[in-house]
PDB file of C-alpha atoms in Angstrom:
ATOM      1  CA  UNK D 992       5.579   3.857  37.641  1.00  0.00           C
ATOM      2  CA  UNK D 993       3.758   6.964  36.407  1.00  0.00           C
ATOM      3  CA  UNK D 994       7.041   8.560  35.369  1.00  0.00           C
ATOM      4  CA  UNK D 995       8.027   5.375  33.550  1.00  0.00           C
ATOM      5  CA  UNK D 996       4.696   5.351  31.685  1.00  0.00           C
ATOM      6  CA  UNK D 997       5.112   9.007  30.731  1.00  0.00           C
ATOM      7  CA  UNK D 998       8.624   8.308  29.463  1.00  0.00           C
ATOM      8  CA  UNK D 999       7.402   5.486  27.219  1.00  0.00           C
ATOM      9  CA  UNK D1000       4.516   7.597  25.944  1.00  0.00           C
ATOM     10  CA  UNK D1001       6.880  10.416  25.018  1.00  0.00           C
ATOM     11  CA  UNK D1002       9.180   7.947  23.269  1.00  0.00           C
ATOM     12  CA  UNK D1003       6.640   6.055  21.163  1.00  0.00           C
ATOM     13  CA  UNK D1004       3.593   8.329  20.813  1.00  0.00           C
ATOM     14  CA  UNK D1005       4.411  11.953  21.552  1.00  0.00           C
ATOM     15  CA  UNK D1006       7.444  12.192  19.266  1.00  0.00           C
ATOM     16  CA  UNK D1007       6.416  12.089  15.595  1.00  0.00           C
ATOM     17  CA  UNK D1008       9.905  10.954  14.570  1.00  0.00           C
ATOM     18  CA  UNK D1009       9.564   7.756  16.645  1.00  0.00           C
ATOM     19  CA  UNK D1010       5.910   7.131  15.874  1.00  0.00           C
ATOM     20  CA  UNK D1011       5.137   3.986  13.877  1.00  0.00           C
ATOM     21  CA  UNK D1012       2.484   5.185  11.433  1.00  0.00           C
ATOM     22  CA  UNK D1013       1.838   1.635  10.203  1.00  0.00           C
ATOM     23  CA  UNK D1014      -0.218   1.152  13.379  1.00  0.00           C
ATOM     24  CA  UNK D1015      -2.398   4.081  12.331  1.00  0.00           C
ATOM     25  CA  UNK D1016      -2.558   2.790   8.750  1.00  0.00           C
ATOM     26  CA  UNK D1017      -3.863  -0.542  10.077  1.00  0.00           C
ATOM     27  CA  UNK D1018      -6.620   1.396  11.858  1.00  0.00           C
ATOM     28  CA  UNK D1019      -7.488   3.318   8.681  1.00  0.00           C
ATOM     29  CA  UNK D1020      -7.591   0.114   6.599  1.00  0.00           C
ATOM     30  CA  UNK D1021     -10.452  -1.109   8.782  1.00  0.00           C
ATOM     31  CA  UNK D1022     -13.483  -0.042   6.664  1.00  0.00           C
ATOM     32  CA  UNK D1023     -15.437   0.570   9.849  1.00  0.00           C
ATOM     33  CA  UNK D1024     -12.968   3.294  10.886  1.00  0.00           C
ATOM     34  CA  UNK D1025     -11.012   4.898   8.038  1.00  0.00           C
ATOM     35  CA  UNK D1026      -9.732   8.413   8.784  1.00  0.00           C
ATOM     36  CA  UNK D1027     -12.912   9.376  10.649  1.00  0.00           C
ATOM     37  CA  UNK D1028     -12.150   7.225  13.690  1.00  0.00           C
ATOM     38  CA  UNK D1029      -8.503   8.306  13.706  1.00  0.00           C
ATOM     39  CA  UNK D1030      -9.453  11.998  13.673  1.00  0.00           C
ATOM     40  CA  UNK D1031     -11.972  11.434  16.448  1.00  0.00           C
ATOM     41  CA  UNK D1032      -9.468   9.638  18.695  1.00  0.00           C
ATOM     42  CA  UNK D1033      -6.732  12.198  18.041  1.00  0.00           C
ATOM     43  CA  UNK D1034      -9.189  14.918  18.955  1.00  0.00           C
ATOM     44  CA  UNK D1035      -9.780  13.228  22.321  1.00  0.00           C
ATOM     45  CA  UNK D1036      -6.030  12.871  22.920  1.00  0.00           C
ATOM     46  CA  UNK D1037      -4.852  16.327  21.874  1.00  0.00           C
ATOM     47  CA  UNK D1038      -8.082  18.294  22.296  1.00  0.00           C
ATOM     48  CA  UNK D1039      -7.416  20.326  19.170  1.00  0.00           C
ATOM     49  CA  UNK D1040      -9.970  21.711  16.676  1.00  0.00           C
ATOM     50  CA  UNK D1041     -10.787  19.954  13.416  1.00  0.00           C
ATOM     51  CA  UNK D1042      -8.808  21.117  10.392  1.00  0.00           C
ATOM     52  CA  UNK D1043     -10.139  20.977   6.841  1.00  0.00           C
ATOM     53  CA  UNK D1044      -8.558  18.779   4.175  1.00  0.00           C
ATOM     54  CA  UNK D1045      -7.239  21.860   2.377  1.00  0.00           C
ATOM     55  CA  UNK D1046      -5.596  23.234   5.515  1.00  0.00           C
ATOM     56  CA  UNK D1047      -4.155  19.854   6.417  1.00  0.00           C
ATOM     57  CA  UNK D1048      -2.552  18.946   3.105  1.00  0.00           C
ATOM     58  CA  UNK D1049      -1.681  22.392   1.752  1.00  0.00           C
ATOM     59  CA  UNK D1050      -0.224  24.009   4.875  1.00  0.00           C
ATOM     60  CA  UNK D1051       3.304  23.565   6.178  1.00  0.00           C
ATOM     61  CA  UNK D1052       3.784  21.221   9.123  1.00  0.00           C
ATOM     62  CA  UNK D1053       4.801  24.145  11.352  1.00  0.00           C
ATOM     63  CA  UNK D1054       1.363  25.698  10.896  1.00  0.00           C
ATOM     64  CA  UNK D1055      -0.549  22.509  11.667  1.00  0.00           C
ATOM     65  CA  UNK D1056      -1.670  21.158  15.006  1.00  0.00           C
ATOM     66  CA  UNK D1057      -0.193  17.874  16.223  1.00  0.00           C
ATOM     67  CA  UNK D1058      -3.451  16.150  15.303  1.00  0.00           C
ATOM     68  CA  UNK D1059      -3.236  17.542  11.762  1.00  0.00           C
ATOM     69  CA  UNK D1060       0.399  16.479  11.406  1.00  0.00           C
ATOM     70  CA  UNK D1061      -0.384  12.926  12.509  1.00  0.00           C
ATOM     71  CA  UNK D1062      -3.286  12.605  10.053  1.00  0.00           C
ATOM     72  CA  UNK D1063      -1.150  14.056   7.270  1.00  0.00           C
ATOM     73  CA  UNK D1064       1.684  11.606   7.997  1.00  0.00           C
ATOM     74  CA  UNK D1065      -0.718   8.663   8.141  1.00  0.00           C
ATOM     75  CA  UNK D1066      -2.251   9.499   4.762  1.00  0.00           C
ATOM     76  CA  UNK D1067       1.205  10.107   3.297  1.00  0.00           C
ATOM     77  CA  UNK D1068       2.352   6.677   4.582  1.00  0.00           C
ATOM     78  CA  UNK D1069      -0.707   4.989   3.082  1.00  0.00           C
ATOM     79  CA  UNK D1070      -0.157   6.702  -0.267  1.00  0.00           C
ATOM     80  CA  UNK D1071       3.518   5.696  -0.295  1.00  0.00           C
ATOM     81  CA  UNK D1072       2.555   2.090   0.426  1.00  0.00           C
ATOM     82  CA  UNK D1073       0.034   2.219  -2.410  1.00  0.00           C
ATOM     83  CA  UNK D1074       2.642   3.608  -4.841  1.00  0.00           C
ATOM     84  CA  UNK D1075       5.167   0.938  -3.798  1.00  0.00           C
ATOM     85  CA  UNK D1076       2.716  -1.933  -4.313  1.00  0.00           C
ATOM     86  CA  UNK D1077       1.495  -0.437  -7.592  1.00  0.00           C
ATOM     87  CA  UNK D1078       5.069  -0.143  -8.894  1.00  0.00           C
ATOM     88  CA  UNK D1079       5.769  -3.708  -7.801  1.00  0.00           C
ATOM     89  CA  UNK D1080       2.619  -4.957  -9.542  1.00  0.00           C
ATOM     90  CA  UNK D1081       3.426  -3.058 -12.745  1.00  0.00           C
ATOM     91  CA  UNK D1082       6.890  -4.662 -12.857  1.00  0.00           C
ATOM     92  CA  UNK D1083       5.418  -8.138 -12.406  1.00  0.00           C
ATOM     93  CA  UNK D1084       2.872  -7.487 -15.158  1.00  0.00           C
ATOM     94  CA  UNK D1085       5.614  -6.304 -17.518  1.00  0.00           C
ATOM     95  CA  UNK D1086       7.613  -9.452 -16.863  1.00  0.00           C
ATOM     96  CA  UNK D1087       4.591 -11.687 -17.485  1.00  0.00           C
ATOM     97  CA  UNK D1088       3.514  -9.877 -20.660  1.00  0.00           C
ATOM     98  CA  UNK D1089       4.469 -11.949 -23.726  1.00  0.00           C
ATOM     99  CA  UNK D1090       6.682 -10.243 -26.294  1.00  0.00           C
ATOM    100  CA  UNK D1091       5.014  -9.959 -29.720  1.00  0.00           C
ATOM    101  CA  UNK D1092       7.223 -10.887 -32.662  1.00  0.00           C
ATOM    102  CA  UNK D1093       7.907  -8.117 -35.153  1.00  0.00           C
ATOM    103  CA  UNK D1094       6.850 -10.431 -38.009  1.00  0.00           C
ATOM    104  CA  UNK D1095       3.364 -10.780 -36.534  1.00  0.00           C
ATOM    105  CA  UNK D1096       0.904  -8.319 -38.076  1.00  0.00           C
ATOM    106  CA  UNK D1097      -0.700  -6.005 -35.540  1.00  0.00           C
ATOM    107  CA  UNK D1098      -3.786  -3.868 -35.743  1.00  0.00           C
ATOM    108  CA  UNK D1099      -2.796  -0.204 -35.649  1.00  0.00           C
ATOM    109  CA  UNK D1100      -6.260   0.894 -34.620  1.00  0.00           C
ATOM    110  CA  UNK D1101      -6.417  -1.357 -31.558  1.00  0.00           C
ATOM    111  CA  UNK D1102      -2.891  -0.394 -30.515  1.00  0.00           C
ATOM    112  CA  UNK D1103      -3.797   3.274 -30.845  1.00  0.00           C
ATOM    113  CA  UNK D1104      -6.881   2.719 -28.714  1.00  0.00           C
ATOM    114  CA  UNK D1105      -4.834   1.162 -25.898  1.00  0.00           C
ATOM    115  CA  UNK D1106      -2.292   3.970 -26.043  1.00  0.00           C
ATOM    116  CA  UNK D1107      -5.034   6.612 -25.871  1.00  0.00           C
ATOM    117  CA  UNK D1108      -6.730   4.997 -22.890  1.00  0.00           C
ATOM    118  CA  UNK D1109      -3.449   4.554 -21.026  1.00  0.00           C
ATOM    119  CA  UNK D1110      -2.311   8.065 -21.838  1.00  0.00           C
ATOM    120  CA  UNK D1111      -5.647   9.548 -20.773  1.00  0.00           C
ATOM    121  CA  UNK D1112      -5.417   7.763 -17.413  1.00  0.00           C
ATOM    122  CA  UNK D1113      -1.958   9.211 -16.776  1.00  0.00           C
ATOM    123  CA  UNK D1114      -3.185  12.629 -17.916  1.00  0.00           C
ATOM    124  CA  UNK D1115      -6.046  12.547 -15.406  1.00  0.00           C
ATOM    125  CA  UNK D1116      -3.719  11.426 -12.611  1.00  0.00           C
ATOM    126  CA  UNK D1117      -1.482  14.430 -13.247  1.00  0.00           C
ATOM    127  CA  UNK D1118      -4.469  16.751 -13.563  1.00  0.00           C
ATOM    128  CA  UNK D1119      -6.342  15.583 -10.473  1.00  0.00           C
ATOM    129  CA  UNK D1120      -3.275  14.619  -8.435  1.00  0.00           C
ATOM    130  CA  UNK D1121      -3.756  12.401  -5.432  1.00  0.00           C
ATOM    131  CA  UNK D1122      -7.561  12.794  -5.551  1.00  0.00           C
ATOM    132  CA  UNK D1123      -7.738  10.390  -8.488  1.00  0.00           C
ATOM    133  CA  UNK D1124      -6.165   7.418  -6.704  1.00  0.00           C
ATOM    134  CA  UNK D1125      -7.948   4.438  -5.206  1.00  0.00           C
ATOM    135  CA  UNK D1126      -6.704   5.503  -1.776  1.00  0.00           C
ATOM    136  CA  UNK D1127      -8.751   8.683  -1.874  1.00  0.00           C
ATOM    137  CA  UNK D1128     -11.774   6.849  -3.293  1.00  0.00           C
ATOM    138  CA  UNK D1129     -11.599   4.361  -0.412  1.00  0.00           C
ATOM    139  CA  UNK D1130     -11.245   7.095   2.188  1.00  0.00           C
ATOM    140  CA  UNK D1131     -14.099   9.168   0.726  1.00  0.00           C
ATOM    141  CA  UNK D1132     -16.584   6.284   0.806  1.00  0.00           C
ATOM    142  CA  UNK D1133     -18.690   5.835   3.910  1.00  0.00           C
ATOM    143  CA  UNK D1134     -17.715   3.501   6.721  1.00  0.00           C
ATOM    144  CA  UNK D1135     -19.134   0.048   7.278  1.00  0.00           C
ATOM    145  CA  UNK D1136     -21.531  -0.685  10.120  1.00  0.00           C
ATOM    146  CA  UNK D1137     -19.737  -1.175  13.426  1.00  0.00           C
ATOM    147  CA  UNK D1138     -20.025  -4.837  14.320  1.00  0.00           C
ATOM    148  CA  UNK D1139     -17.785  -6.850  16.622  1.00  0.00           C
ATOM    149  CA  UNK D1140     -18.151  -9.883  14.309  1.00  0.00           C
ATOM    150  CA  UNK D1141     -17.103  -7.880  11.245  1.00  0.00           C
ATOM    151  CA  UNK D1142     -14.443  -9.709   9.180  1.00  0.00           C
ATOM    152  CA  UNK D1143     -11.978  -7.051   8.026  1.00  0.00           C
ATOM    153  CA  UNK D1144      -9.841  -9.372   5.895  1.00  0.00           C
ATOM    154  CA  UNK D1145     -12.996 -10.913   4.449  1.00  0.00           C
ATOM    155  CA  UNK D1146     -14.193  -7.438   3.424  1.00  0.00           C
ATOM    156  CA  UNK D1147     -10.936  -6.755   1.605  1.00  0.00           C
ATOM    157  CA  UNK D1148     -11.153 -10.135  -0.114  1.00  0.00           C
ATOM    158  CA  UNK D1149     -14.658  -9.321  -1.365  1.00  0.00           C
ATOM    159  CA  UNK D1150     -13.563  -5.867  -2.549  1.00  0.00           C
ATOM    160  CA  UNK D1151     -10.248  -6.982  -4.076  1.00  0.00           C
ATOM    161  CA  UNK D1152     -11.535  -6.336  -7.597  1.00  0.00           C
ATOM    162  CA  UNK D1153     -12.548  -2.790  -6.702  1.00  0.00           C
ATOM    163  CA  UNK D1154      -9.315  -2.085  -4.809  1.00  0.00           C
ATOM    164  CA  UNK D1155      -6.771  -4.593  -6.221  1.00  0.00           C
ATOM    165  CA  UNK D1156      -3.606  -2.829  -5.036  1.00  0.00           C
ATOM    166  CA  UNK D1157      -5.002  -1.507  -1.771  1.00  0.00           C
ATOM    167  CA  UNK D1158      -6.262  -4.985  -0.878  1.00  0.00           C
ATOM    168  CA  UNK D1159      -2.675  -6.295  -1.101  1.00  0.00           C
ATOM    169  CA  UNK D1160      -1.547  -3.479   1.201  1.00  0.00           C
ATOM    170  CA  UNK D1161      -4.333  -4.300   3.670  1.00  0.00           C
ATOM    171  CA  UNK D1162      -3.538  -8.030   3.613  1.00  0.00           C
ATOM    172  CA  UNK D1163       0.077  -7.399   4.625  1.00  0.00           C
ATOM    173  CA  UNK D1164      -0.434  -4.498   7.037  1.00  0.00           C
ATOM    174  CA  UNK D1165      -3.343  -6.085   8.932  1.00  0.00           C
ATOM    175  CA  UNK D1166      -1.342  -9.308   9.361  1.00  0.00           C
ATOM    176  CA  UNK D1167       1.399  -7.575  11.360  1.00  0.00           C
ATOM    177  CA  UNK D1168       2.020  -8.966  14.835  1.00  0.00           C
ATOM    178  CA  UNK D1169       1.615  -6.166  17.387  1.00  0.00           C
ATOM    179  CA  UNK D1170       3.952  -6.219  20.371  1.00  0.00           C
ATOM    180  CA  UNK D1171       2.817  -4.983  23.794  1.00  0.00           C
ATOM    181  CA  UNK D1172       6.128  -5.606  25.552  1.00  0.00           C
ATOM    182  CA  UNK D1173       7.020  -1.918  25.882  1.00  0.00           C
ATOM    183  CA  UNK D1174       3.728  -0.966  27.542  1.00  0.00           C
ATOM    184  CA  UNK D1175       3.471  -4.085  29.709  1.00  0.00           C
ATOM    185  CA  UNK D1176       7.022  -3.726  31.021  1.00  0.00           C
ATOM    186  CA  UNK D1177       5.999  -0.375  32.535  1.00  0.00           C
ATOM    187  CA  UNK D1178       3.728  -2.151  35.018  1.00  0.00           C
ATOM    188  CA  UNK D1179       6.341  -4.765  35.912  1.00  0.00           C
ATOM    189  CA  UNK D1180       8.097  -4.229  39.246  1.00  0.00           C
ATOM    190  CA  UNK D1181      10.611  -7.058  38.724  1.00  0.00           C
ATOM    191  CA  UNK D1182      12.191  -5.757  35.524  1.00  0.00           C
ATOM    192  CA  UNK D1183      12.997  -7.780  32.451  1.00  0.00           C
ATOM    193  CA  UNK D1184      13.882 -11.442  32.974  1.00  0.00           C
ATOM    194  CA  UNK D1185      16.221 -11.427  29.981  1.00  0.00           C
ATOM    195  CA  UNK D1186      18.038  -8.095  29.922  1.00  0.00           C
ATOM    196  CA  UNK D1187      20.289  -6.715  27.190  1.00  0.00           C
ATOM    197  CA  UNK D1188      23.281  -8.554  28.659  1.00  0.00           C
ATOM    198  CA  UNK D1189      21.545 -11.924  28.280  1.00  0.00           C
ATOM    199  CA  UNK D1190      19.887 -11.349  24.907  1.00  0.00           C
ATOM    200  CA  UNK D1191      22.527 -13.435  23.126  1.00  0.00           C
ATOM    201  CA  UNK D1192      21.946 -16.554  25.229  1.00  0.00           C
ATOM    202  CA  UNK D1193      20.586 -19.699  23.609  1.00  0.00           C
ATOM    203  CA  UNK D1194      16.972 -20.635  24.493  1.00  0.00           C
ATOM    204  CA  UNK D1195      18.176 -23.680  26.474  1.00  0.00           C
ATOM    205  CA  UNK D1196      20.573 -21.619  28.614  1.00  0.00           C
ATOM    206  CA  UNK D1197      18.003 -18.866  29.198  1.00  0.00           C
ATOM    207  CA  UNK D1198      15.419 -21.459  30.258  1.00  0.00           C
ATOM    208  CA  UNK D1199      17.891 -23.009  32.709  1.00  0.00           C
ATOM    209  CA  UNK D1200      18.738 -19.626  34.248  1.00  0.00           C
ATOM    210  CA  UNK D1201      15.076 -18.678  34.682  1.00  0.00           C
ATOM    211  CA  UNK D1202      14.290 -22.061  36.242  1.00  0.00           C
ATOM    212  CA  UNK D1203      17.256 -21.816  38.625  1.00  0.00           C
ATOM    213  CA  UNK D1204      16.249 -18.311  39.668  1.00  0.00           C
ATOM    214  CA  UNK D1205      12.707 -19.511  40.385  1.00  0.00           C
ATOM    215  CA  UNK D1206      14.011 -22.392  42.550  1.00  0.00           C
ATOM    216  CA  UNK D1207      16.305 -20.090  44.519  1.00  0.00           C
ATOM    217  CA  UNK D1208      13.432 -17.690  45.222  1.00  0.00           C
ATOM    218  CA  UNK D1209      11.181 -20.501  46.444  1.00  0.00           C
ATOM    219  CA  UNK D1210      13.758 -21.625  49.016  1.00  0.00           C
ATOM    220  CA  UNK D1211      14.335 -18.164  50.546  1.00  0.00           C
TER     221      UNK D1211
END
């Protein structure tokens, strides 16, 4: 059983290529945790020293500890999710924006003002890089008080105006159904009831086979 547990750990948690970083992102999107709790837990698991933000995000992966690589991948995944949702939202806004007729007089001054503000925002994003995004602002803010009755989704709903795009990411990521089949099957001594050879059976047939097997066991 111990060897089976070690095999599953190596498959899902020790190998970065197989690791599902959305599980870590869900942890970070809890305002009571953020990256602080993740770094603390990874420190307990790997027992490696703390690395600065500059070392973590400016160094090559080969020069980072496993803890640093995990944190870097988690933040990269969160940033990619943010960019995807932002791009999706921008497309929807463009489609919903009414087209102004060319015969309609427009105010050049107001149009120039909008262009300047928009251009300045893009200029600052290029100048400051990732530090100017809402993701970094969220991660830099302090954590919420640890309370077992804390409503995570309620917090994101209240802060949706402050973090409009990130709140959409949190709503979808935190609603994921987490499966514990892989870890629970390690402690099972009877094996899987429905193996890979029976995975294509209909629910009615599978139910009949399980019931028949249970009856046969009770008579022996």
